[in-house]
XYZ file of N, CA and C in Angstrom:
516
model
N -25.059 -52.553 -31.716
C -24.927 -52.088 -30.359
C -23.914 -52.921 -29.606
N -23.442 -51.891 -28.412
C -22.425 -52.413 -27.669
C -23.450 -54.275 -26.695
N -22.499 -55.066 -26.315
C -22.459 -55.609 -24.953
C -22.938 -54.656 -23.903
N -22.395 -54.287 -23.430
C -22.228 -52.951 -22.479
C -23.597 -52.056 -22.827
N -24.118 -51.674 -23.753
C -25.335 -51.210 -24.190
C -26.527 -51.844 -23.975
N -26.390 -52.864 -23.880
C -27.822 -54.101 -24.160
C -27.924 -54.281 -23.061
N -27.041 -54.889 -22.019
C -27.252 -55.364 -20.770
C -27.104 -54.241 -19.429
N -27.050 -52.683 -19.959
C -26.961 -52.235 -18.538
C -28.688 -51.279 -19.065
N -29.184 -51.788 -20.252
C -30.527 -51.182 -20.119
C -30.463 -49.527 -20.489
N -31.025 -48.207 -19.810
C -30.782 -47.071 -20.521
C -29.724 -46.281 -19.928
N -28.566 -46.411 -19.709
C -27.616 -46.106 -19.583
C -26.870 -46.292 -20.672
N -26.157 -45.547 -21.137
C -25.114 -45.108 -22.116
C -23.808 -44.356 -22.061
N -22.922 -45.714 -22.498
C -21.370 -44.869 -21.910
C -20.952 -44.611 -23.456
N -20.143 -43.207 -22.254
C -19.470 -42.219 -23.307
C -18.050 -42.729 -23.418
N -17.533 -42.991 -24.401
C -16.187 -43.296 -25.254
C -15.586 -42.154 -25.819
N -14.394 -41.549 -24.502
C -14.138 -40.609 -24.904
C -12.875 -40.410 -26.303
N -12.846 -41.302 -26.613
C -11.829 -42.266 -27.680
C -12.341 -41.750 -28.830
N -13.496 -41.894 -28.898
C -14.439 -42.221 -30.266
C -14.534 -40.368 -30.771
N -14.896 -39.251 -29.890
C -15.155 -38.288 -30.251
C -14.007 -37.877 -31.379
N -14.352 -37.256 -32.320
C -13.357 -36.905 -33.161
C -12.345 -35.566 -33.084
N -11.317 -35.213 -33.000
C -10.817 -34.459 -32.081
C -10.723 -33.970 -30.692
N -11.395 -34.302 -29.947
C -11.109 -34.536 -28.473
C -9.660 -35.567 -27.972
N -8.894 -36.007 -28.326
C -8.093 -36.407 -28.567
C -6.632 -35.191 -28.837
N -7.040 -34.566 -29.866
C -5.944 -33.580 -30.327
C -6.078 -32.770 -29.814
N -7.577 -32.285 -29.094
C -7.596 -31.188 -28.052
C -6.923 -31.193 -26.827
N -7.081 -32.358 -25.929
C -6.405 -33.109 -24.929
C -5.091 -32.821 -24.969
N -4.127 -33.461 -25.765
C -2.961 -33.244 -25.834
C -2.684 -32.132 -26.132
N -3.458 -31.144 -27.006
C -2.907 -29.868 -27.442
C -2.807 -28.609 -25.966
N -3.793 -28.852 -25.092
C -3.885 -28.074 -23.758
C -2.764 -28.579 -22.982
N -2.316 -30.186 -22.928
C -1.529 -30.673 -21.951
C -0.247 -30.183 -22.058
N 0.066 -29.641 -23.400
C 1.506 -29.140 -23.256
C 1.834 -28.046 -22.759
N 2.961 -27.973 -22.013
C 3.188 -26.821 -20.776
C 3.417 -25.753 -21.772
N 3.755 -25.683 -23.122
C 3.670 -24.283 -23.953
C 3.060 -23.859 -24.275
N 1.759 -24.564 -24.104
C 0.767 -23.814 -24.719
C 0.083 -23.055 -23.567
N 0.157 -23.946 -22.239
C -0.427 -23.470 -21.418
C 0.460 -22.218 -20.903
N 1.811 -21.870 -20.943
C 2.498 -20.792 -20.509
C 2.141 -19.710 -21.496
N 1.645 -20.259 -22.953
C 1.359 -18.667 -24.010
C -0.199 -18.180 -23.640
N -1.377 -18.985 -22.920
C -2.143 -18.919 -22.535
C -2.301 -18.231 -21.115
N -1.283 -18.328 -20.270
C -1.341 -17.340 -19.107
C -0.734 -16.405 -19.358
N -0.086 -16.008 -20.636
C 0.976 -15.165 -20.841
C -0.431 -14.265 -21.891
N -1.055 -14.655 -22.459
C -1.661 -13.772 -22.925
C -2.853 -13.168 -22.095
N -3.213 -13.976 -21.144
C -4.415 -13.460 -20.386
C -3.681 -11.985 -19.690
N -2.335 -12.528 -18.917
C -1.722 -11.311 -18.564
C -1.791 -10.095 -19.325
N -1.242 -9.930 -20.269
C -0.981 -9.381 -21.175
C -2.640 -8.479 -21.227
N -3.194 -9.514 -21.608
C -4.635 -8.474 -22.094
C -4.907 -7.701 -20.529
N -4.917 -8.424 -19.215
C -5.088 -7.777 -18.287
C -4.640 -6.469 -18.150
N -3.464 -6.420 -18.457
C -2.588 -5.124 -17.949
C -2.671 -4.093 -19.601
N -3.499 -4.471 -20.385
C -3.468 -3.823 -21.431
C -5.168 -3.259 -21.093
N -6.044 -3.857 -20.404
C -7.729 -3.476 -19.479
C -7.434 -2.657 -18.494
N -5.906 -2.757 -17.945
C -5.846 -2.175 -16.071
C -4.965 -0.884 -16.794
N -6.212 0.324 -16.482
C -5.679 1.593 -16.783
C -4.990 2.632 -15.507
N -5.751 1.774 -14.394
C -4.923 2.349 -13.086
C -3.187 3.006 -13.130
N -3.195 4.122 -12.676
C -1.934 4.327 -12.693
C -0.903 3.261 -11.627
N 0.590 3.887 -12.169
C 1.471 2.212 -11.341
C 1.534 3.475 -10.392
N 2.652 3.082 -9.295
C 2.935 3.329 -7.971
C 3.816 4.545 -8.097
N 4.645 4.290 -9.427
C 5.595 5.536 -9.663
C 4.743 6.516 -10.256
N 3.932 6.513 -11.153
C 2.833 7.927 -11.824
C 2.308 8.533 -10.485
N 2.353 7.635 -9.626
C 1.159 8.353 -8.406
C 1.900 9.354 -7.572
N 3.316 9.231 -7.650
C 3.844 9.866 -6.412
C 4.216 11.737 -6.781
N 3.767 11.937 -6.393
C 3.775 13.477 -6.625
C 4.522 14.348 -5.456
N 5.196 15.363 -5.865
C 5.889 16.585 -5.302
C 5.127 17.474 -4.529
N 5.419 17.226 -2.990
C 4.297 17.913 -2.167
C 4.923 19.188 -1.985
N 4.932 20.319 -1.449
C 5.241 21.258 -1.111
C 4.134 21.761 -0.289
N 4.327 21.924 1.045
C 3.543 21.773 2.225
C 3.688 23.196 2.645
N 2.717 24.057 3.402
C 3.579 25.342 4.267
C 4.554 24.818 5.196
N 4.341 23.798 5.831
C 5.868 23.542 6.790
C 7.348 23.724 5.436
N 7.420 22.959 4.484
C 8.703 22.725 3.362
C 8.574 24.288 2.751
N 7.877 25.438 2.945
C 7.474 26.334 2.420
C 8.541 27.603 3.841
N 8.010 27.014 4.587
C 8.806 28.053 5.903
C 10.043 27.659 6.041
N 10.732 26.149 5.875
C 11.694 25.625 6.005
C 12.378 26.149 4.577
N 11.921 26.785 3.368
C 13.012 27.028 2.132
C 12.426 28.870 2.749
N 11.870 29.211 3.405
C 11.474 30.627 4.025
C 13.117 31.212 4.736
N 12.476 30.311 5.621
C 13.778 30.369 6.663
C 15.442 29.952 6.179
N 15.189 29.197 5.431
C 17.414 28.833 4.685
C 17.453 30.299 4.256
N 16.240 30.533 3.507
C 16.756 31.829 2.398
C 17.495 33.106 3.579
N 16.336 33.489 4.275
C 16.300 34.357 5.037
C 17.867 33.782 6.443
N 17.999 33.003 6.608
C 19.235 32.929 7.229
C 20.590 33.163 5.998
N 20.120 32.566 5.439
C 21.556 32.865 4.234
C 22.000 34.156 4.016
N 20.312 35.218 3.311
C 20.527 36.169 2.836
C 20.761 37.622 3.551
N 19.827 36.958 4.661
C 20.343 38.022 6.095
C 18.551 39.439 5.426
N 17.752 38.546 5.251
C 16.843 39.390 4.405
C 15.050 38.235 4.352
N 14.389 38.627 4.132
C 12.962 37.700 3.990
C 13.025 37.724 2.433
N 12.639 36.497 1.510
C 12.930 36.517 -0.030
C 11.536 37.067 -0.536
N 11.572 38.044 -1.326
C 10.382 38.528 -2.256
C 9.313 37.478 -2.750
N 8.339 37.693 -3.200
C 7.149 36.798 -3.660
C 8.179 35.710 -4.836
N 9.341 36.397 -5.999
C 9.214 35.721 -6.846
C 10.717 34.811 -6.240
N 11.477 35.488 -5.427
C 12.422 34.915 -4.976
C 11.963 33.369 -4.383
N 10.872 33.345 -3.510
C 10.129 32.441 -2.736
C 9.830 31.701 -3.919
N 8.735 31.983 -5.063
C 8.643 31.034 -5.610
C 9.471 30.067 -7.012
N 10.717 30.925 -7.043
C 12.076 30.378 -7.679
C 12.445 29.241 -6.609
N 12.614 29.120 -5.362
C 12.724 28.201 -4.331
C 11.693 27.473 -4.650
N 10.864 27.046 -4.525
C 10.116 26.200 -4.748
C 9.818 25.548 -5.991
N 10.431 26.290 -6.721
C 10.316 25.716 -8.327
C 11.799 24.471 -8.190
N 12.585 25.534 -7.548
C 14.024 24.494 -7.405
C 13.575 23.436 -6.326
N 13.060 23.165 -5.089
C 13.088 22.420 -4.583
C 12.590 20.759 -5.575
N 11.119 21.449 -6.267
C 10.568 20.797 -7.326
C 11.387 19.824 -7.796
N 12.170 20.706 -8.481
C 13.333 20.331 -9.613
C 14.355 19.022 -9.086
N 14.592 19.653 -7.989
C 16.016 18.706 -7.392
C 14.930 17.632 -6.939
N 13.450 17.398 -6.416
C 13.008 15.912 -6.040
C 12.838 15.513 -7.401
N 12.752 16.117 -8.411
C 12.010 15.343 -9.561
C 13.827 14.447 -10.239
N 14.777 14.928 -10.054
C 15.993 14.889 -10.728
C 16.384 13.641 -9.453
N 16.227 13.910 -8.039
C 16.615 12.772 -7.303
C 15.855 11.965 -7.603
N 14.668 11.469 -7.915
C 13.334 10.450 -7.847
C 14.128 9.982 -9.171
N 13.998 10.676 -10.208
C 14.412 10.003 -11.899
C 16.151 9.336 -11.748
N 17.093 10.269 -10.989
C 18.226 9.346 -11.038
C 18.228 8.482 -10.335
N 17.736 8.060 -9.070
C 17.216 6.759 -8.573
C 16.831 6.005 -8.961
N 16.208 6.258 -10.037
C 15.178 5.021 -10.795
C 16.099 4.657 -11.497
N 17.004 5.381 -12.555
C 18.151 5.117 -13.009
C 19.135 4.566 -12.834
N 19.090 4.128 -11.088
C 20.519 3.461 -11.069
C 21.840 4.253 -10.227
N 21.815 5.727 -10.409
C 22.688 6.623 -10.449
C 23.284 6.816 -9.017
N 22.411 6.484 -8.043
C 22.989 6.568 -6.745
C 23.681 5.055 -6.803
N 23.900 4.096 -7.021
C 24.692 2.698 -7.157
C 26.092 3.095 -7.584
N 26.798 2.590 -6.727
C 28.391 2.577 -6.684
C 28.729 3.874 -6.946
N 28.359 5.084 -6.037
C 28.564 6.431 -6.262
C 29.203 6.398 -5.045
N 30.215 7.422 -5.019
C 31.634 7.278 -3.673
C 30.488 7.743 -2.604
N 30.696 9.498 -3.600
C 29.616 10.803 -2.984
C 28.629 10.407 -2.355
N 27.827 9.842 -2.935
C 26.227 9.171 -2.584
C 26.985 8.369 -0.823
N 27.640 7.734 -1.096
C 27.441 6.517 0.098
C 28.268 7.170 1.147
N 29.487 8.380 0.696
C 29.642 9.130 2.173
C 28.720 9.900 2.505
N 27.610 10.370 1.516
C 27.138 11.456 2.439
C 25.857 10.642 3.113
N 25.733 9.405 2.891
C 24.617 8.322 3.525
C 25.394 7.786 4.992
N 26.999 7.485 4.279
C 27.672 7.723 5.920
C 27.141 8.519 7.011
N 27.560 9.689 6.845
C 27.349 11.166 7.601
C 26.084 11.251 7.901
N 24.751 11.404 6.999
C 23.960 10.848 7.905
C 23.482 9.610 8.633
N 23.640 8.635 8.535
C 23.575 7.461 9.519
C 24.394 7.358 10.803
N 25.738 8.514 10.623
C 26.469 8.614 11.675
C 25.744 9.794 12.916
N 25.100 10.831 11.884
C 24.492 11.889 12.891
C 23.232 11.032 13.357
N 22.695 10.203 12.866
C 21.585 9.838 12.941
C 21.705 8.882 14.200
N 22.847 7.956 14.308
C 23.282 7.062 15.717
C 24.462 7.988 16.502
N 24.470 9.300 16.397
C 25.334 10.096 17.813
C 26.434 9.160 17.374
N 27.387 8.508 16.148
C 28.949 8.283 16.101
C 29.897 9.505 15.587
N 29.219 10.202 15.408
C 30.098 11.500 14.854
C 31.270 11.803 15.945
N 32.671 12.234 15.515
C 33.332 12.302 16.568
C 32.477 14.256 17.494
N 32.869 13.830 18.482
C 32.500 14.988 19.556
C 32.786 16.573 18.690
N 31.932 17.549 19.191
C 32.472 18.590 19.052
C 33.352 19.141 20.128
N 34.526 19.844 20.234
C 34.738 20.654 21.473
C 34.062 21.648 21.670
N 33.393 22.305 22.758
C 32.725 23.060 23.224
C 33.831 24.224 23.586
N 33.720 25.322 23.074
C 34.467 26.390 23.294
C 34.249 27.281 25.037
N 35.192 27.676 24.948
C 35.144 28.154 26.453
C 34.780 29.548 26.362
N 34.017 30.279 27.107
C 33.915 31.888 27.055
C 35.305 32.278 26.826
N 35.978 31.964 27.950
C 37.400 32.719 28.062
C 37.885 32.329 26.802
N 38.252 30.893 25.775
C 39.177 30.805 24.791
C 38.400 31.506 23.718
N 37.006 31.894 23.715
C 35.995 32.905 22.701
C 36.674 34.294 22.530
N 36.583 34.761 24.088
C 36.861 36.194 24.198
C 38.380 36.182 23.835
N 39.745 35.354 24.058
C 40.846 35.524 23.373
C 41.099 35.543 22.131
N 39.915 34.322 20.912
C 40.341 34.770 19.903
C 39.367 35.659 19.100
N 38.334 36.442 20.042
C 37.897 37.720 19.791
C 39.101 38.795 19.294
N 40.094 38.733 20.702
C 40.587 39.522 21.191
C 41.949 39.851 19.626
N 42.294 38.616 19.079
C 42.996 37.975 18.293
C 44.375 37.854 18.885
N 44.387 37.205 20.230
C 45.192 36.351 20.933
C 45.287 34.598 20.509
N 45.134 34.268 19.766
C 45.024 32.748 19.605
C 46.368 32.086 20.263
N 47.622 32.669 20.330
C 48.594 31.947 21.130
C 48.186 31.572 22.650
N 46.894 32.345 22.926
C 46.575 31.510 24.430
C 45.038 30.960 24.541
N 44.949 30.215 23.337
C 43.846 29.456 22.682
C 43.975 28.162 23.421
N 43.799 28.037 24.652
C 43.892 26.670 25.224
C 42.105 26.155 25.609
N 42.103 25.378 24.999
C 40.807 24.731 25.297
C 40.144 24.708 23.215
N 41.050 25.257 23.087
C 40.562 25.581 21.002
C 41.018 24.870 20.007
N 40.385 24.236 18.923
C 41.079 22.906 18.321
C 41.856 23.941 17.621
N 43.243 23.438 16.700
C 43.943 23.794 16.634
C 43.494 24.803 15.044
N 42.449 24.019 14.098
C 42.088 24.677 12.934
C 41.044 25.827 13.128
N 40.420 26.263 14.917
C 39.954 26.920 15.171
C 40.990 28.239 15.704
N 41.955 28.159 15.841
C 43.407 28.590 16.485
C 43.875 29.420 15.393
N 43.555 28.956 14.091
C 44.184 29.036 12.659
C 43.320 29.985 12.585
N 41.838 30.133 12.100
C 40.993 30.789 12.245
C 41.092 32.064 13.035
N 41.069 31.762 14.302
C 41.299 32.643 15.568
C 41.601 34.168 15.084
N 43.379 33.455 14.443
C 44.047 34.489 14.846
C 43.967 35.164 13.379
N 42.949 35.474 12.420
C 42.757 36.311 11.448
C 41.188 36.855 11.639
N 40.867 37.281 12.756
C 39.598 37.716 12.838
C 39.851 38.647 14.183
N 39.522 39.397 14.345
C 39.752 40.890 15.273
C 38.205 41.484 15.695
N 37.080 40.560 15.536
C 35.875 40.546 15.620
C 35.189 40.606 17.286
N 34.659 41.712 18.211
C 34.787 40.732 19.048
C 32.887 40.221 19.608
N 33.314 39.973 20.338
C 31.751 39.149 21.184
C 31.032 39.812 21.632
């Protein structure tokens, strides 16, 4: 028996020295690689337990009656007509189509360093802060002249409206 044994009576110290491998265990946890393959696998099993869908599976293609009257109404202004049951739901199959094709080339990358993409993000951010240059507001009288297809006295009419003007014999 220890010194240390005899004279402190029934108390008994532990020598963590003496255990046999506790030692190689010690050092074997202390190294930062083992401990990074050890959080790396807990991860791992986590997200291999977590069946939850991610953020992108969840997002789904709404088609609302408002987005339903709004592809109602383009058709019917375009076609000069109300679109049939299957016409209506060809629109909506396409609306489908074009979010599912914008959502996937986004994810892709595809809008990045695209000319197209970033003028037409121009144009709207410009309508969106009123920088768009002005429209001119047409005058009855410069209307009814290039009704009339007078455009030589198109004063108050931009000039590519002038151009226009004077090949239309249409009147008001």
């Amino acid at each position: 028996m220890d010194r240390s044994q005899r004279h402190s009576g029934s108390a008994i110290r532990f020598d963590k020295r003496r255990v046999p491998g506790m030692s190689f265990l010690r050092r074997f946890l202390a190294e930062p690689l083992v401990q990074f393959l050890v959080i790396g696998i807990a991860l791992f099993g986590y997200t291999a337990v977590d069946r939850s869908p991610s953020e992108a599976d969840r997002q789904m293609i709404e088609v609302g009656p408002g987005r339903i009257a709004q592809l109602f109404g383009t058709f019917s202004l375009t076609w000069q007509r109300a679109p049939n049951p299957e016409e209506l739901n060809g629109l909506v199959e396409a609306f489908v189509k074009e979010g599912i094709f914008y959502r996937e080339g986004t994810k892709m990358g595809l809008d990045r360093d695209d000319t197209v993409y970033r003028r037409r993000m121009q144009q709207k951010m410009e309508f969106l802060n009123g920088t768009q240059p002005a429209i001119r507001k047409w005058t009855r009288s410069a209307m009814s002249r290039c009704a009339t297809g007078r455009p030589e006295n198109g004063a108050g009419l931009p000039k590519s409206a002038i151009a226009r003007c004077g090949r239309t014999t249409r009147s008001l």
